[in-house]
Every structure is written in structure tokens, then in C-alpha cells.
Phi, psi and omega in degrees: 000133178280105184296338180295337180245016179293159181300319181295318180293321178296318179298320179295319179296319178297322180296318181295315180295321182289353176293350174294332182297318175301327178295317177298320178297323179295317177301316180296319180298321179296320180294318178295321179295320179297316178298317182295316180295322178296319179294317180296321179297314180294325177298318180294319180298313181292326178298319177296318178295323179295318179296320179296317178296320179295321179296318179296321179293319179297325177296319178296317180294324180295321180295319179292325177298321179298319178296318182291343180274358184305317181302336180272350181258335184238121182297322181300322181292314180297318180294320180298320179293328176296317179293325175298319179297322181284355177082015183292339180267002180287148179297134178085359179262128179264110180288161176302149184294332185282353180271127178266071185295326182299315180292318178298319179296321179297313179298317180301313183292316182297316184295312182291330177294319177299317180296323178301312187272341180273344184287136175292329175287144182283080179280125185262326180199156174233121184238148176231127179248101184285157171266195173064220183295332181271009183299134184102351177266154176226118178252116187233148173237119186251149180297322188271354180231162182258150173084181182260120180259148184235121178229165178253139175233168180283156176297329180297325178298315179295318180296322179296314178298320181294327180295333177285326187268334188301326178292342185253004180065235181266005180283156180284145177236132181252133180229135172276160179253139178302132179074015184300322182289322181292327182266005182068027208271234197211173173223169188242146164247128178241138177214133173280120182267130179244152174293130187299322185275310186272340183077006179283146180284128182265324182165191182251126173264126181240124176245121178259125182236146178288155183265005185299321180291324176296313181296322179299322180291321185273334180293342179286346179275113181285126182249133178285175191302314185259006178266180181192161179234131187227130177239121181232151178271189185297332182272000182087003178290133180283119178266324183210141174214143178224151181070222182264014187290129171215161175303325179294318179295323179297317179294322179291320184290335184298330181245023184239140177279355180278351181227155171242124183251126175242123183249148176216123179266125178281108191300319184292317186263341185075013178278161181244124177252116186239130178249120182252111184256127178276119178297326181297325179297320179290326178293324178297321181293334179255010187297322183297314180295317180295323179298319179297318180297317181291325178297315179298317180296319181295318179297318178298319179295316180298316180298316178296321181294319179297315178298319180298311181299322182292317185276339183253011184302322184292334182268341185297319182298315180295318180296320178298320179296317179295317179297321178296320178296320178297318179297323177297319177296319179297325180278359177095002178276079187282350180266004179291139180251121180275132179232127176230158180237148174100248190302133183288329178297316177296323179296320178297321178295318180298316178298319179296320177297318180297316179294322179298318180298318180295318181291322178296322180298317179291320181294321181296320179296319178294317181295324180297318178295320181293319181293326177297317178293320180295319180298320178297316180295319179296321182295316179296323180291319181295320185284348183268358182284136175216150185290119181294330178297324177297313180298320178298315180295323180295314181297321175298323177296322177299317180299316180297319179297321180296316181294328180276355179079016180278069187296315182295316178295324177297316180296317179297320181292322178296323178295320176300315181294323179297315177298323180299311183286328177298322179292317182292319186282349176297128186282357177296137179273354176228166178213187176256164179299318182297317180291322180295320178289326176296322176298319178297325178296316178300319180296316181293323178297321177291324177295330180291343173301324183271317189259346177062224183286359176291343177244124170236151182214156176227131181240122180235110180251115177294125179306332181292339183244000187301323185261006178289136184273136181222169174295148178284152171058043173257343181269319186302319179301324179287324175297318178299318178297326178302321183278313185291316185254344185271340181272145179293166178299332179268019176058047175299138182306148181224144176247135181240131181238125177250130186218154178218150182199166174247137178238128180275131182266166182294332181278006179095345179281181181228152178235127176276129181241121173254120187244132176238118184238136173229159179256031185281202188283340182070176180197171180272105184294334182291329185256002182241108179288156179294143180277189183296318182299316180288328174296321176302314180299315181298322179296316181291325176295318181292327176291322180293315179201132188296337181257007175283142181198178175230157178234141179236127172237123183222140177236120179306128178089352184236343177121183187224142176235127178244133177236119175265123185246122178236120180288138184263047179255022174218174181287109183236005181244000000 
């Protein structure tokens, strides 16, 4: 034997050549690692930028909070707001003579005007909506106009503003305005102002600030083409968006591996700053480097494959012959003879395959005979199963009838049980529809010993299907379920209807349908798996015919319908 062409040497040569594959795998791993590190680096960079933007926003919110706290720092402001609540500034109202409202109004206007123009944040106006007698009034100081202006608003406007602040007590609430970014606009700070001494609510203080400082902080964050930056307030209103960011994209990105979502909650305002990063954008940025890695890997793979084909050509023909022989065995052609030329190792494999095919052919014939006998035994065993609890209850019923002297009813019941066991003990694996329904009647009559008039039943056997042969004991398990599971805990009466019919199919064939209907409690079929009894029925149906099956439709509180379907494409009569 030429060891240079032995099977072992060829396998070793193939192994050495195939070591190129780990090299290719290493190249692929490096490219993926490079992409991953680039993504992690960009995530860290954006996380830092997000924190910086959040810090700048929190500083802006803190400054507005300081302005909104003014009524608690200056007595004149708090007193003026009290008089606004009492309606003393309303047209036609004469305030008490001892109140110096003119001086208080001047102090109120000057202080808030100074705060308007001294704030680094672009504060546009400060408005106060009083409660009480002054409800419906709006006292505002605007950056572009002088003095304190007085306008009327609806009560609903005041109630709407109050609905935003009431969950937060005296804390400040920040709200974005719809379309604020498009109009270059503003956002609001709302705070419920209370009297420092009495704790009574005086009204709503509203500070409107421009968003330019917010936009300046967030515009510094560079967003890639398919990424986005989204700022929303507590109500979900979009205050700022950049790139492709929308609430829909944020919801989509939360469960997608194509995006990385970084969230930051602005503690002072309760707003949400979300950065949506597109993984594809980062991959595009590293595509050139990854492309070089893949090109090198592809060239290495092609070179290795060419060398493999060149050096293993002599073994390929023999291996193909052996593989073809294996496929023949898989397809059931056990008499196929494998022939190879040259290497003795391959010849030994071919001889072993030929011997295996011959032994498998003999074994399959033996196994087929054994399985036929086993299937017959399994079928007889499956059809002989009956619920022992039922038998226990029937015998107890016989004892009770005997003690009560119900001799005639006892004799009738014993005859029902005798017919029941004669039917079960019959070794036939099939029966007729009429006999199967008669067996169900015997079973129901015995159940009526226990439940009496709580069980009523109707049996309708179509004469056209009465003599059709079916598997034994496929109806009784469903009848038993009607009683065991269909009756309420308080034994509410139940009606059971047994029906049979033939249905003509579109292909010209016919299907026998055995229907069992009850008016019981019903159940949720999706959450209740079939029990042992119904599994038994399915096994016997599949042994009888591979396409025989049953269907269950049940509605809680309305009852259950079972349909057993047997195709009439075999001899069943």
C-alpha cells in the first residue's frame, strides 16, 4: 500500500490545508472586534456629550427656579399676589384706603423686570394667575413691554395650569410648548404660590423662557445621519429634536439591535433627554478598514481552497462514490453496491457500507413484522382503558339502590354495566357509529344513578352513518369530560347532545363527523392542555387513520362542542 495516498495521510493533508479556515475566522473576529470597539468608543464619547448637555440644561432650569422662588423671598411680592387673589386690582374694585397698592405694584413690577433682564436665561415674561376673587385674571410682565399688564383669561386656562402643578405641590414644573423648536420658541416654568404665613394657595406663577440656550447646549452634540437627539417634557411633548429623532423612532429603537439608546433624566425638570445612535452609521464609518480585512480573508480562503482541490483530487472521486452510496442507503435503496478504485482504506469503507445495507434490509423486514404486532397490541390496550373512579361510583350506586329496595332499577343498572363491559371486552378494534353511541347511552344511564335529572341527553344517529366503522371508545371520553368538567361545582343541570353526519369534501371524498355538545361551564382551550383521556383518543384515532383528528370549541359560561373527524378514504363500512 502506498502510504502517501492512504486515507490517514490524505486526511492529515486536508487537515493541514484546512488550517487556513481558522486564519479566516481570525480575520473575521478581528473585524467584528474592531467594529465593536469603535461602537463602544463612540458610545462613551456621546455619553460624555449627553452628560454635558444635561448639566447645561439643569443650570438653566436652576436659574429659573430661583426666579420662581421670589415670592417667598420678598414680602412685597407675596403681599401683592395676595391682593391680586382678593381682586383688588380688578377694574371697578375699590381697595381699602389703608392699602398702598400703587407702591406695591411699583415694587412688584420693578423687581420682576430686573429679574427678566438680569437673567442669563432668555426669560420672556413672568405671569401670575390668581385664585379666589381674582380668578380669571392674568398679570404679566414682558421683556418687550414696560409695566404690569392686566388681561382676562378663561377659568379653564387657570384650571389647566393648576392641573400640571397640583401633583407637585409648591415645586416648580417645567413644560415644553408644542412646536417650540419650529417657532424658535419657549418653554414654561409653573409653580403654585402659597401664602408664607397661612399656607393658602394664592395662584399660579408662570415664567416663559426662550429655548435658545437649550438649543445651543444640545446643538454641540454631533449627530450622524440616521441617529437623533430627543428632548421631551413630563407630558411627552417634544421640546427639541435633532437628526432623525422622533418618539416613534425612540420606541422602535428600544427593542432593536440596530440602535443604541442612551437616556438621561433631567432631575430638576423631570424631562427626558434621549440619544438614539444608529449602529449602521458607525459601521459605515469603519467600512473601509473592515473591507480590507475581509478582502485579505477572502484571498486567503480562495488560495487555501485551490490548494485543497489540487492536492485532494485523487480522493474526491472515492469520497463522492462513498457519499452517493450513503445517500442511497438513506433513500431506502439498501441493495445498492458501492464501488471504488484505488485506495484500500476507501475500499474497506465501501465494503462495510455494502454489508451494512444488506443487514439493514434484513433487519427492516423483521422490524416491520414486529411493529405490526406491537401496533395491534397497543391498540387493544388503549381501547380497554376506563376511569376507575367511574366504576367506583357505579358500584356505590348499586349498593345504595339495594339498600333502598330499588330492585328493578338495580337490575336495569346492572344490565347497563354488563353491556358496558361486554362492549369494552370485545377484542374488535373497530365498531360502528350506532354501537359507539349506544355505548355512550349505557354510560350516561349509569351516570344518572349519581346525578339523576341533573343530566339530560339526546342521541341522534343518522341512518346513513349508523353502520360506518370507527375506532372503539372515542366518544365516551368526551362524554365523560362533559360531566366531570362541564358541570358547575353546585351540580347545575347539563344537557348533552350526540350527533353524527357525513360531509362531502371538495375533492369528492367524504368526512364522517361525530359531534358531542354540552351546555356546561366551558373553558379556555388555549390555556388548558389535553388530559390523558383525550391523548388516549388522539392516539387511537392516529392508529386508525393518520389524518383522523378531533376539534374542540369551548366558550366559558356557554358550553363546549367537540367534533371527531374521520376521512372516508379507506374501507370503513
